[in-house]
Coordinates of C-alpha atoms in Angstrom, one line a residue:
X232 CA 112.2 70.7 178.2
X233 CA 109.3 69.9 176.5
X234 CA 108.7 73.4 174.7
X235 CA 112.6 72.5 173.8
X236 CA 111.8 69.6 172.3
X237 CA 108.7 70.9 170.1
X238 CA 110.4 73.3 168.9
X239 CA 113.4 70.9 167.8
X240 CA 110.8 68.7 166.3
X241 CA 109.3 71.7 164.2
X242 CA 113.1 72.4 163.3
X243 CA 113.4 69.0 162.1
X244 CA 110.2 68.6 160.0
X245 CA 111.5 72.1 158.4
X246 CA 114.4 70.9 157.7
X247 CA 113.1 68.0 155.7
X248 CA 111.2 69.9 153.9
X249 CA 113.8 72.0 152.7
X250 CA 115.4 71.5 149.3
X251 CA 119.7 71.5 149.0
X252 CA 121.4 74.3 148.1
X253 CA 125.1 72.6 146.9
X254 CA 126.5 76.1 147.2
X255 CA 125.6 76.9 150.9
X256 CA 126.8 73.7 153.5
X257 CA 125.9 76.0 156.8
X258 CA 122.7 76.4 155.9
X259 CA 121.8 72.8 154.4
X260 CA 119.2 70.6 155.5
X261 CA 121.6 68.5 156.7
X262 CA 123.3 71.5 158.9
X263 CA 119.6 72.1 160.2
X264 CA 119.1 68.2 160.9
X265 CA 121.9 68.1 163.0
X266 CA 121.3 71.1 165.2
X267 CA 117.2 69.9 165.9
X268 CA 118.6 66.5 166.7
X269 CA 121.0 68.1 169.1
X270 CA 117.9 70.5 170.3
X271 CA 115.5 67.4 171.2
X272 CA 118.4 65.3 172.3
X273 CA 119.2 68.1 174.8
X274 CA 115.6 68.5 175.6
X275 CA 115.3 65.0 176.6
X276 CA 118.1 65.2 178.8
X277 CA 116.3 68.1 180.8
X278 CA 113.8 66.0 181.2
X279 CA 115.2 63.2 182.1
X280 CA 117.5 66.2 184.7
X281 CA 120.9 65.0 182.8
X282 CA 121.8 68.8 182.5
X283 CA 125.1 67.9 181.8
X284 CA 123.8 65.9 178.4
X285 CA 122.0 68.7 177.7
X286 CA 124.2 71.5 178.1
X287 CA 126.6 69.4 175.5
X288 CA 123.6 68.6 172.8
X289 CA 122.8 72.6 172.9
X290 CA 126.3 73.7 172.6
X291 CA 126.7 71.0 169.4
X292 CA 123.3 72.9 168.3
X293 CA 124.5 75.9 168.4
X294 CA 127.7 74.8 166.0
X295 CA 125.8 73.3 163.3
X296 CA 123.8 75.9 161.5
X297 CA 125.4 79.4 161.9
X298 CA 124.0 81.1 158.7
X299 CA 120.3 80.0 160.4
X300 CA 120.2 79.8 163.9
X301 CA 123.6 82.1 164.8
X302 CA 125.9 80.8 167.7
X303 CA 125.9 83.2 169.3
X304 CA 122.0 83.0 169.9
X305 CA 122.5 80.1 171.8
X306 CA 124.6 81.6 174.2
X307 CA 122.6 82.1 177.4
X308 CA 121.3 78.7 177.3
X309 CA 124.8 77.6 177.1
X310 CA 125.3 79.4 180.2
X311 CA 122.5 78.2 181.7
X312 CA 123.5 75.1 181.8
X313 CA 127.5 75.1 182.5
X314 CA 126.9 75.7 186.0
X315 CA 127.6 72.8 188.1
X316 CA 124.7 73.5 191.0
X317 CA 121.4 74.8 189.5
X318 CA 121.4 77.8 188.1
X319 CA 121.2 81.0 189.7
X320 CA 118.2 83.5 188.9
X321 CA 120.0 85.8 187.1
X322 CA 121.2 83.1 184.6
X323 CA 117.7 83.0 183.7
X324 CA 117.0 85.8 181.6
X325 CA 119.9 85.7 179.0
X326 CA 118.4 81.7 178.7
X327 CA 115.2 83.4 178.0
X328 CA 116.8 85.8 175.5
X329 CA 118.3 83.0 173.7
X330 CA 115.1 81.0 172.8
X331 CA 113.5 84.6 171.8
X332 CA 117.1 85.7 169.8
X333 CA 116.9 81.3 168.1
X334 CA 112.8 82.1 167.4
X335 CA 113.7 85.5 165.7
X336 CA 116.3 84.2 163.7
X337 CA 114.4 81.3 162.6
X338 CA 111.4 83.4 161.8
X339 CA 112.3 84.0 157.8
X340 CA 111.9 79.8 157.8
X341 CA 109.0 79.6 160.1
X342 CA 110.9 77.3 162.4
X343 CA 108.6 78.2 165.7
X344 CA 105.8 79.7 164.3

């Protein structure tokens, strides 16, 4: 949860920084304020053990900024958290995947560098 939330909080400062674009809505700094807000909400529901809260903030996330941090990306931690006892082991890999597929794919912008 809290590497979660850092990294949201890095995604958020970025996207602050980050000048509009009129011609390209997915990839605004309003589309990448909305998915960092979801990201830290999320992580301060796995901290707080409200998996159900966070499962909902990352799947939001991974809806708000397809042209930066693609969907499908977020799609083992989705998974991860849709099950209704805790996780199984092998859930935990794709999870893993997903934060290394999210910090590749945000790489160009220097999200988690």
């Amino acid at each position: 949860g809290r590497e979660l939330w850092t990294a949201a909080d890095e995604l958020l400062e970025v996207s602050v920084a980050l000048e509009v674009n009129p011609n390209n809505r997915e990839d605004s700094p309003q589309a990448l304020t909305a998915a960092a807000t979801s990201l830290r909400t999320a992580a301060e529901a796995i901290l707080d053990e409200d998996l159900d809260t966070a499962w909902g903030e990352i799947e939001v996330a991974s809806q708000s900024c397809p042209a930066t941090l693609p969907t499908e990306a977020f799609q083992g931690l989705v998974d991860l958290f849709s099950y209704v006892e805790l996780a199984p082991r092998e859930a935990w890999p794709p999870a893993s995947a997903s934060l290394r597929a999210l910090a590749a794919g945000g790489r160009p912008l220097c999200f988690f560098c």
